[in-house]
Tab-separated table of C-alpha atoms and ligand atoms in Angstrom:
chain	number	residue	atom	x	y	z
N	635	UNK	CA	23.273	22.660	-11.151
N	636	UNK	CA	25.174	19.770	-9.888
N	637	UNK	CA	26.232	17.510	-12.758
N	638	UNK	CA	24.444	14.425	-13.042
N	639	UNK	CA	25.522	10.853	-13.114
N	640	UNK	CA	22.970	9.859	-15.989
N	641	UNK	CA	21.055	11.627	-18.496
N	642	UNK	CA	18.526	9.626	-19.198
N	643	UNK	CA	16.049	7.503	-16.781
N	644	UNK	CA	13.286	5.179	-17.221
N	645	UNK	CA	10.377	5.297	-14.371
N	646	UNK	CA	7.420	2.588	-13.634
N	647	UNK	CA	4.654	2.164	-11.179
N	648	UNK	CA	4.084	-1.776	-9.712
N	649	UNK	CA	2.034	-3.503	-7.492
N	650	UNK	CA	-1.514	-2.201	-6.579
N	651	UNK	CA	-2.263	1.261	-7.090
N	652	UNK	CA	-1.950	4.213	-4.532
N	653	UNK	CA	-3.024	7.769	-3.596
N	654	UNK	CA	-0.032	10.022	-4.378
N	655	UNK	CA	1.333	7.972	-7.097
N	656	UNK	CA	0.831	10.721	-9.705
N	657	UNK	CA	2.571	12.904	-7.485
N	658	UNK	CA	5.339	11.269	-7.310
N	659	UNK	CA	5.387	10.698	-10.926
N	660	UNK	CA	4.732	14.700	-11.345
N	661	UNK	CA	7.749	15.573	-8.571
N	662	UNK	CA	10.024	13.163	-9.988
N	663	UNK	CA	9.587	14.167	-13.654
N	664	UNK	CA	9.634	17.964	-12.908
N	665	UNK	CA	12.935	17.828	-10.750
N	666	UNK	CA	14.669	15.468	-12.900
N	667	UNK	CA	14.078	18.112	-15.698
N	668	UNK	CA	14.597	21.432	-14.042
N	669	UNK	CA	17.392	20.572	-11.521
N	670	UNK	CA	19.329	18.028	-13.206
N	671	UNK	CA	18.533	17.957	-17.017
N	672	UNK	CA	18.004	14.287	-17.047
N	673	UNK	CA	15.360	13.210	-19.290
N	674	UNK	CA	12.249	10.532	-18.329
N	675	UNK	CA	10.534	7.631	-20.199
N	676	UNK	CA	7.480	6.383	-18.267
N	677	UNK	CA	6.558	3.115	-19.162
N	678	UNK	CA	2.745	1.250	-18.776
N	679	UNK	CA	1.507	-1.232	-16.365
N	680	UNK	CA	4.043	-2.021	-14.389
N	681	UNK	CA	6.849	-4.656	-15.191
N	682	UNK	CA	4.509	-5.580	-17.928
N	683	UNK	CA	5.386	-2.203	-19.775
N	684	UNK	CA	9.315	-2.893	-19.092
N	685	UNK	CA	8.730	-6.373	-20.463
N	686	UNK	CA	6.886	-5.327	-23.470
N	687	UNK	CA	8.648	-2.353	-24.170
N	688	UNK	CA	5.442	-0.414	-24.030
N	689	UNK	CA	7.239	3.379	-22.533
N	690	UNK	CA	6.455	6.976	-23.339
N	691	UNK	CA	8.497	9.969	-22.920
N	692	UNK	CA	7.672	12.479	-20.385
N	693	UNK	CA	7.808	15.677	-20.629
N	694	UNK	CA	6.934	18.291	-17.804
N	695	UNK	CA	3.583	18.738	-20.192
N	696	UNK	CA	2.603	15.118	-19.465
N	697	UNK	CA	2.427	15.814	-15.857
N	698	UNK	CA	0.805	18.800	-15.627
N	699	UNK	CA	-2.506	18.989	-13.505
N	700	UNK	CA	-1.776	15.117	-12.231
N	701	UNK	CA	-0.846	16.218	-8.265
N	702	UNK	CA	-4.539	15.726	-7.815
N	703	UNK	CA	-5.134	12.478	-9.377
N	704	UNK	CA	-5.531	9.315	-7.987
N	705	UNK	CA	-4.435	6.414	-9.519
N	706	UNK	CA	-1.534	6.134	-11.816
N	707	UNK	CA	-1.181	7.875	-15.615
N	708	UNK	CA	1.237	5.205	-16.451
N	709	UNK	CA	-0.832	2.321	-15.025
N	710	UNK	CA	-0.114	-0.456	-13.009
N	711	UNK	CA	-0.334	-4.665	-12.209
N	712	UNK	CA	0.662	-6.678	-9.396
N	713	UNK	CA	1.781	-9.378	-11.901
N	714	UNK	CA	4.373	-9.690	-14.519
N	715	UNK	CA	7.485	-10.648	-12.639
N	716	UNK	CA	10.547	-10.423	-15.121
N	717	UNK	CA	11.685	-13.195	-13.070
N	718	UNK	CA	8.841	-15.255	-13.095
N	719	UNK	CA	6.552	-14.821	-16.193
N	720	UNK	CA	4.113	-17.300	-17.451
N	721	UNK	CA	4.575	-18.885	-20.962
N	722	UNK	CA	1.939	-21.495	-22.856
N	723	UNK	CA	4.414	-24.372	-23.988
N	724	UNK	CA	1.927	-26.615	-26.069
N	725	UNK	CA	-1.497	-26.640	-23.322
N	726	UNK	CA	1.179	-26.178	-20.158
N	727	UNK	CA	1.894	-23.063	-18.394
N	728	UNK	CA	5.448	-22.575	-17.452
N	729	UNK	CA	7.193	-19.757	-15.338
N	730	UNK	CA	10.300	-18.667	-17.035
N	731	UNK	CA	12.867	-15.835	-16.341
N	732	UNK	CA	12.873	-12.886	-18.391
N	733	UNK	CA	14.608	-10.009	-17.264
N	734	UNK	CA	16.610	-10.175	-20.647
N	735	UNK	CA	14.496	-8.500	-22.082
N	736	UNK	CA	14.196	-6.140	-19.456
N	737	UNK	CA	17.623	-5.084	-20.238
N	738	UNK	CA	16.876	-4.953	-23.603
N	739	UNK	CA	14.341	-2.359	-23.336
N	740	UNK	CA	16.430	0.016	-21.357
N	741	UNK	CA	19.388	0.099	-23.484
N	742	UNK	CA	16.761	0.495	-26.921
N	743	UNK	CA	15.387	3.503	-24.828
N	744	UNK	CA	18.948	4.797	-23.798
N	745	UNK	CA	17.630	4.429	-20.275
N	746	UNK	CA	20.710	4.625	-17.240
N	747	UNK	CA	18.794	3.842	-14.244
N	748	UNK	CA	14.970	2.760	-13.210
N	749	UNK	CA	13.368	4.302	-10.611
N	750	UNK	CA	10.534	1.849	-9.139
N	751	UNK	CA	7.767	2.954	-7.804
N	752	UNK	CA	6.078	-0.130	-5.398
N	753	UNK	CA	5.385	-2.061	-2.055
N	754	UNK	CA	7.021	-5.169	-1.074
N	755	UNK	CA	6.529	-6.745	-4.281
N	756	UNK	CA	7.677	-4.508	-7.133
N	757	UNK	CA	10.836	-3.443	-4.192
N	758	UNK	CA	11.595	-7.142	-4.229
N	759	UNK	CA	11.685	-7.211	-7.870
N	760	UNK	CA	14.162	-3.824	-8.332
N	761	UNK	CA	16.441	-4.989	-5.916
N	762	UNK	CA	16.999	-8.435	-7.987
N	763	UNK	CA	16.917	-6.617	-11.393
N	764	UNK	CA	20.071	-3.843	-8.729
N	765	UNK	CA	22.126	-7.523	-8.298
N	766	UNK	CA	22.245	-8.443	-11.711
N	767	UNK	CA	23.363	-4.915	-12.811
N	768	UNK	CA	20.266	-2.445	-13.550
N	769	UNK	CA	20.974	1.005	-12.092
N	770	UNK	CA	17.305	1.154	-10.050
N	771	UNK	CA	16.475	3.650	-7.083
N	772	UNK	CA	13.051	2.580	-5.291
N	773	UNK	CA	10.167	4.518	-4.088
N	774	UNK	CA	7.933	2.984	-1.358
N	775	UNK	CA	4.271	3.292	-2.180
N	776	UNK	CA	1.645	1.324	-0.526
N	777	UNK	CA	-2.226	1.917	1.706
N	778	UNK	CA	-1.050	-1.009	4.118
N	779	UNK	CA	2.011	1.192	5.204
N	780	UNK	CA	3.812	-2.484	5.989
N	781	UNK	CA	7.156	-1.488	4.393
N	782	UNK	CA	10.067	-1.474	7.754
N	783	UNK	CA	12.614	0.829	6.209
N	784	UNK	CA	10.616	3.994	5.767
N	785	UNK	CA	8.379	5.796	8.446
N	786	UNK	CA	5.640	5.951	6.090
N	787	UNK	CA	4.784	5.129	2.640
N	788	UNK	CA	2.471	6.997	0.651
N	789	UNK	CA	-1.146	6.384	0.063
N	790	UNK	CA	-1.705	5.470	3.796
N	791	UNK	CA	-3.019	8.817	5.052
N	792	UNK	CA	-5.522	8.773	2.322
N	793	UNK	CA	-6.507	5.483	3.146
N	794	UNK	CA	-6.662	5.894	6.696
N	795	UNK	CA	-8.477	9.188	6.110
N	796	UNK	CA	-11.282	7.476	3.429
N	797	UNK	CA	-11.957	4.575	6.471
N	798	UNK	CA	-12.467	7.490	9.490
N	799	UNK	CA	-14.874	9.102	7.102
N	800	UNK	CA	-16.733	6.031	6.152
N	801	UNK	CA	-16.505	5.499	10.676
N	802	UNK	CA	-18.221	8.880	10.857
N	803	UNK	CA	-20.812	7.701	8.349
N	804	UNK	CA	-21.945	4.425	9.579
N	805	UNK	CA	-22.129	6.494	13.585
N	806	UNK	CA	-24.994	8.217	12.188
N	807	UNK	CA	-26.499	5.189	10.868
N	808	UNK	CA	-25.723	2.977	13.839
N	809	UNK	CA	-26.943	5.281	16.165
N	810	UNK	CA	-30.834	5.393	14.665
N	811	UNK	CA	-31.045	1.976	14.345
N	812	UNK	CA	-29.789	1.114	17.353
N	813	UNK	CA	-27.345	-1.562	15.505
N	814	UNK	CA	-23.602	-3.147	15.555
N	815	UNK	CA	-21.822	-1.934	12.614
N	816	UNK	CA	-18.715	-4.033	11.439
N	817	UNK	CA	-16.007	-1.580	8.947
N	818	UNK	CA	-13.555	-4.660	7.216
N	819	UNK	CA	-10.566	-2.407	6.160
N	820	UNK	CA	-7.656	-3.250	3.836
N	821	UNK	CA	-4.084	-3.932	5.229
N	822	UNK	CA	-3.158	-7.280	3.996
N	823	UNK	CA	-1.210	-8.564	6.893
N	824	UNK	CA	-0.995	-5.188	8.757
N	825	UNK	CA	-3.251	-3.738	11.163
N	826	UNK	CA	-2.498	-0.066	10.426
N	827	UNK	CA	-5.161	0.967	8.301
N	828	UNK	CA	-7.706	-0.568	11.361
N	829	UNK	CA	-6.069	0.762	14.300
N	830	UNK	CA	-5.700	4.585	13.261
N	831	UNK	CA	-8.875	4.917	11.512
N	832	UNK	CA	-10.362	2.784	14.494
N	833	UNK	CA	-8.924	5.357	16.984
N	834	UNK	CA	-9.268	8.320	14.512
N	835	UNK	CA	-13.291	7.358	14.027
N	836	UNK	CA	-14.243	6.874	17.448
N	837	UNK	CA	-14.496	3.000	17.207
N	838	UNK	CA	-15.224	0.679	20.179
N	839	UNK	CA	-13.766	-2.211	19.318
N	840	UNK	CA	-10.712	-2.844	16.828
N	841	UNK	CA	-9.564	-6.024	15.652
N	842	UNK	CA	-6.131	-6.688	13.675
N	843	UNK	CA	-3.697	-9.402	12.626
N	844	UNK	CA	-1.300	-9.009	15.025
N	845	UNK	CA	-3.675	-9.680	17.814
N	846	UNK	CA	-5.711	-12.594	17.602
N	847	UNK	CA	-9.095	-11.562	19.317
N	848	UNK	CA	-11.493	-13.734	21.483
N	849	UNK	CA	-15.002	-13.684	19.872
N	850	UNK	CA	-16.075	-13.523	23.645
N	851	UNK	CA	-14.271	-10.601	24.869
N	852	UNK	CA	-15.875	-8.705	21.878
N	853	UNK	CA	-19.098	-10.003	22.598
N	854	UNK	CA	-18.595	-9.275	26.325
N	855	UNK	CA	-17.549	-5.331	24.902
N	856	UNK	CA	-20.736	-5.222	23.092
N	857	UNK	CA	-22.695	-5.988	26.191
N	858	UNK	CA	-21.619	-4.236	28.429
N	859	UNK	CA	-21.948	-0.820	26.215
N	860	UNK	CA	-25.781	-2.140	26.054
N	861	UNK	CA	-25.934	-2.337	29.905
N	862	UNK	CA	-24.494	1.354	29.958
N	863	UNK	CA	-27.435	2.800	27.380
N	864	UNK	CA	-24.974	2.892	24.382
N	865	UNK	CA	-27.476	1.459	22.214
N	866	UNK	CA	-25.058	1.005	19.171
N	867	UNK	CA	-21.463	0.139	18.813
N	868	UNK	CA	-18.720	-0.105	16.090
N	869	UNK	CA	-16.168	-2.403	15.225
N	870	UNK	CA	-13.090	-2.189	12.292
N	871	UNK	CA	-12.055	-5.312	11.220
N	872	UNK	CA	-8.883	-5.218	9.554
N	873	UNK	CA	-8.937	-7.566	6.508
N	874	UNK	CA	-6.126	-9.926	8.486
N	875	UNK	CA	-7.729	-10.136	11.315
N	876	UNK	CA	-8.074	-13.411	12.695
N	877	UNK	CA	-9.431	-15.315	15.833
N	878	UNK	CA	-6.813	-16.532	18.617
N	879	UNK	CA	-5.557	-20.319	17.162
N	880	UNK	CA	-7.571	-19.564	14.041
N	881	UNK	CA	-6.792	-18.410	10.253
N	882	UNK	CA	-6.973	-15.253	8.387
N	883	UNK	CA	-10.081	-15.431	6.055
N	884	UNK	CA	-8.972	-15.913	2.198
N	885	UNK	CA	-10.922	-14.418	-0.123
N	886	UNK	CA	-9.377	-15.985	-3.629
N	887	UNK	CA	-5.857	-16.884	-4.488
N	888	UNK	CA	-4.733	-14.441	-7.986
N	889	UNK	CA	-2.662	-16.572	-9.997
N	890	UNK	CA	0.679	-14.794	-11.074
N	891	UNK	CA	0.433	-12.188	-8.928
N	892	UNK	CA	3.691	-11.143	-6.547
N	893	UNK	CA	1.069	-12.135	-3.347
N	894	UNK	CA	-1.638	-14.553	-5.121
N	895	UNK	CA	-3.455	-14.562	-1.301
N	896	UNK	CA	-6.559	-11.695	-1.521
N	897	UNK	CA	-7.755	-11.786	1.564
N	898	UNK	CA	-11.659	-10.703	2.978
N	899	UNK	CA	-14.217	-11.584	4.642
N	900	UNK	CA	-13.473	-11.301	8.265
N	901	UNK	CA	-16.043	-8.535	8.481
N	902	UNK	CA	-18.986	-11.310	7.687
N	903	UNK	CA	-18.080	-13.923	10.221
N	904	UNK	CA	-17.476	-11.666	13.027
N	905	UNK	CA	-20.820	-9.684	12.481
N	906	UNK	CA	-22.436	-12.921	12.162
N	907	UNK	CA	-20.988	-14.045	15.749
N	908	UNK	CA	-21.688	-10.733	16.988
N	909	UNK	CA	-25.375	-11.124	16.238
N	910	UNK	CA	-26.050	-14.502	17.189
N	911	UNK	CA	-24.241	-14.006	20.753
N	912	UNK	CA	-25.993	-10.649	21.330
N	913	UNK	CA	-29.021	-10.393	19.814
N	914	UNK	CA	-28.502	-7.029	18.257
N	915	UNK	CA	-29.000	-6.090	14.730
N	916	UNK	CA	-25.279	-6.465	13.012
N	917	UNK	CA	-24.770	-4.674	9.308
N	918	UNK	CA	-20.802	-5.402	7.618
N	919	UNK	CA	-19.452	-3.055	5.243
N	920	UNK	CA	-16.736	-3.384	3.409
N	921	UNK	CA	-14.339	-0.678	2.439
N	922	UNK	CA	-12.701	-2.763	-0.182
N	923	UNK	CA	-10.834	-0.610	-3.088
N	924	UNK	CA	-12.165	2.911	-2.145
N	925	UNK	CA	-9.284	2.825	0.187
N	926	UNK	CA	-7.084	2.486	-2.998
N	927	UNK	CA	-9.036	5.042	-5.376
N	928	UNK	CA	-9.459	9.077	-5.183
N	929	UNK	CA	-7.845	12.156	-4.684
N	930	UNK	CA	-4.795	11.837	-2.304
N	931	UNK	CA	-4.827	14.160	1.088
N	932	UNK	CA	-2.478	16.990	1.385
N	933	UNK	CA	0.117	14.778	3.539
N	934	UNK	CA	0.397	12.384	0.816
N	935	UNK	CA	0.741	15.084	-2.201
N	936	UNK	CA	3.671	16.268	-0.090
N	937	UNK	CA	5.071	12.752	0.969
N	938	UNK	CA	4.661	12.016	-2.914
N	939	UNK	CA	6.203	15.074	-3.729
N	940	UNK	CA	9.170	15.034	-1.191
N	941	UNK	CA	10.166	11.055	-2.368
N	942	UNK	CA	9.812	11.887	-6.232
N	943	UNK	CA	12.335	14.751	-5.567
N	944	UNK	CA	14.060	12.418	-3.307
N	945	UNK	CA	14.853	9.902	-5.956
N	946	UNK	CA	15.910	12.434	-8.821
N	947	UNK	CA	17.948	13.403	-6.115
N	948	UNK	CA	19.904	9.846	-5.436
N	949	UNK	CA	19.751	9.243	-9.710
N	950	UNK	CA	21.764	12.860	-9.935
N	951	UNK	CA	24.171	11.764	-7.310
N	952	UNK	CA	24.659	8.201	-9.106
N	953	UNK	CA	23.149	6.304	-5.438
N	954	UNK	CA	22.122	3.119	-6.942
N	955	UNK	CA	20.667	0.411	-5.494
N	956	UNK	CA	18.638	2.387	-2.582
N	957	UNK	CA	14.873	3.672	-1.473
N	958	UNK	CA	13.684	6.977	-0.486
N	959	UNK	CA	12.363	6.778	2.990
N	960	UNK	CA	11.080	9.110	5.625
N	961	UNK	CA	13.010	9.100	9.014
N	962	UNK	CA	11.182	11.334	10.888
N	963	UNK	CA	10.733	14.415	9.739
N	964	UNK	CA	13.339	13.967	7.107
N	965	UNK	CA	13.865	12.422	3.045
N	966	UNK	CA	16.777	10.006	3.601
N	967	UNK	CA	17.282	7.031	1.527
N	968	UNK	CA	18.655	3.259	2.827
N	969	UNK	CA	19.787	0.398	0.625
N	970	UNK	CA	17.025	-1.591	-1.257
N	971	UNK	CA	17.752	-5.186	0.949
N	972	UNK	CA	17.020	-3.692	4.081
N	973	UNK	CA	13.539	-2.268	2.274
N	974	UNK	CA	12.186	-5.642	1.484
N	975	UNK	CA	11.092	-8.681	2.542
N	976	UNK	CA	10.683	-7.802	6.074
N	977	UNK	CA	6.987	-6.349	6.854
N	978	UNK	CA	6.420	-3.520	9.254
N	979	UNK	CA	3.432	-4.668	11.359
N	980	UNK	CA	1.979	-2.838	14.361
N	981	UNK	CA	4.003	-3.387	17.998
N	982	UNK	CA	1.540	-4.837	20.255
N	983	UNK	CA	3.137	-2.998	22.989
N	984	UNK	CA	3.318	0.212	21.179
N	985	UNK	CA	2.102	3.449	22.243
N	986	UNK	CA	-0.940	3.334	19.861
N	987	UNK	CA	-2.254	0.431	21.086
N	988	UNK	CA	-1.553	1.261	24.782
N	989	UNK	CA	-3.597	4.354	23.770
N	990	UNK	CA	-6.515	2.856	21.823
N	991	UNK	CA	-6.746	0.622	25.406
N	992	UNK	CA	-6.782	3.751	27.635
N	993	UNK	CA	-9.566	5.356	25.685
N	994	UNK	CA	-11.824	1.296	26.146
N	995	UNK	CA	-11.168	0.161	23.182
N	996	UNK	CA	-11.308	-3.422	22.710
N	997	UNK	CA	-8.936	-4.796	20.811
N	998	UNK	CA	-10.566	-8.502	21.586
N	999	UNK	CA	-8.001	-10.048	23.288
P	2410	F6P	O1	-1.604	-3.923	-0.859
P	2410	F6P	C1	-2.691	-3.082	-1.114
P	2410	F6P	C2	-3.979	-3.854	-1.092
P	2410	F6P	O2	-5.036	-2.936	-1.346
P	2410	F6P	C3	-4.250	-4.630	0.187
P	2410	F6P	O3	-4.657	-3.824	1.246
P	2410	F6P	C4	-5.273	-5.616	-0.288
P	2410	F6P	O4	-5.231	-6.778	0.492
P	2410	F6P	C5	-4.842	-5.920	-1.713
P	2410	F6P	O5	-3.995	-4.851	-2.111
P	2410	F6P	C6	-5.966	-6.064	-2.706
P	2410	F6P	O6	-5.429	-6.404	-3.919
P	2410	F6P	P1	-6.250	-6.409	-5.302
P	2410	F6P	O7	-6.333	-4.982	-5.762
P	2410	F6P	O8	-5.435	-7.252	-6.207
P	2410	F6P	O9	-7.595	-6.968	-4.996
């Protein structure tokens, strides 16, 4: 057993939840007990719980029969930045820093180091709490997949897997009634989620953020499938898609949270263009949280698996201040500011859209 640099670590999941995070939670608990002795606190909802001082300990009993679950045992927010936390003074609100008691927390628990479990966000948040001193390893999570350092985060493949299915559903339906069917994805500013389910579910035309589509070219898609007998056709809209020298289309605006923008509703205004240019019955449905919600798939048990092992791993060695990532085929790790604040969107050169445009598909540009 190699000897550890702490004994003792606290562990949290932020942001919005994500298929796997359980197994990461399982993984990182289990190896941090068997391989290095080091013993785990959980605590609840996010930086909320680390605020509060709401924790648990975990034993390798609390995680048993979780590698299935979706969701998070130790729940989750995308609000309560340490750094930026809403007060009442008298009838005003007032953001005020208070990572204090952040630190405060730890050392009552006897915590060394924090591993983070989180997208963009909570990341941004860990490597702030890393500057001002708080021993903190990172563990990308997130269904966009929009995180550069890391070849993939966790919680995509189910995602991505839970959108083909509902592709292979609405077929069916398309196909006896003849009709357009619109699927608006999640993705936030990334057009992952659209383009692999899109090309995974036999879609015809595929619209995301990065390329601004031309209502006309999609219309002109639609059309022409009609003139060949293909009597029904199927779009994804990912939620950030948006039309060339036009806007994405904001849903509401979530006060506090680390990205108040919620976007949706792309999905309505292109099936209602759709329809009015072609004259052929358009139905939207919108994927919305079931992306988030359910059992993970066997890649992302194992991704979950391999990064919770990963960070017991850099905690043991005393490698503060960095993320598990996949490169590859392989668990590396790479230092928390080159995780953050820079999104990983899709290359509009890249092989996978090349691809999707060999097979027809329209990406409505
Ligand atoms: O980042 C994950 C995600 O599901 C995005 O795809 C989506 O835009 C957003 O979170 C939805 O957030 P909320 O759960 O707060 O509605």
């Amino acid at each position: 057993m190699v000897k550890p640099a702490v004994r003792r670590i606290g562990v949290l999941t932020g942001g919005g939840d994500a298929p796997g995070l359980n197994a990461v939670i399982r993984s990182l608990v289990k190896t941090a007990i068997r391989e290095y002795d080091i013993s785990v606190v959980g605590f609840e909802n996010g930086f909320g719980g680390l605020i509060k001082n709401q924790a648990r300990e975990l034993t390798e009993s609390d995680v048993v029969g979780i590698l299935p679950r979706g969701g998070t045992i130790l729940g989750t927010t995308n609000r309560d930045n340490p750094f930026h936390y809403p007060v009442i003074k008298g009838d005003q609100k007032t953001f005020v820093d208070v990572s204090d008691r952040v630190f405060e927390n730890i050392s009552i628990h006897e915590i060394e180091a924090l591993v983070i479990i989180g997208g963009d966000g909570s990341l941004s948040i860990a490597k702030e709490l890393y500057d001002r001193g708080l021993k903190v390893v990172g563990v990308p999570k997130t269904i966009d997949n929009d995180l550069s350092a890391t070849d993939q985060t966790f919680g995509f493949d189910t995602a991505l897997t839970t959108a083909t299915e509902a592709l292979d559903k609405l077929h069916t339906t398309a196909e006896s009634h003849h009709r357009v069917m619109v699927l608006e994805v999640m993705g936030r500013y990334a057009g992952w989620i659209a383009l692999y389910s899109g090309i995974s579910g036999g879609a015809d035309v595929i619209l995301i953020p990065e390329i601004p589509y031309n209502i006309d070219v999609v219309v002109e898609k639609i059309n022409a499938r009609s003139k060949e007998r293909k009597k029904f056709s199927i779009i994804v809209a990912a939620e950030g898609a948006k039309p060339l020298g036009g806007e994405m289309v904001v849903k509401q605006h979530v006060e506090n949270s680390f990205d108040p923008v919620r976007l949706g509703g792309i999905g309505d205004v292109v099936a209602k263009e759709v329809e009015a240019a072609t004259g052929k019955e358009t139905r939207v449905t919108v994927l919305g949280h079931l992306q988030r919600g359910g059992s993970p798939t066997a890649f992302d048990r194992l991704l979950a698996t391999r990064y919770g092992a990963g960070a017991a791993k850099l905690v043991a060695e005393g490698k503060f201040g960095r993320m598990v990532c996949l490169k590859g085929q392989n668990i590396d790790s790479v230092p928390l500011e080159q995780a953050v604040g820079k999104l990983n969107t899709v290359p509009v050169d890249g092989e996978l859209v090349r691809v999707a445009r060999q097979l027809g598909i329209c990406l409505g540009d």
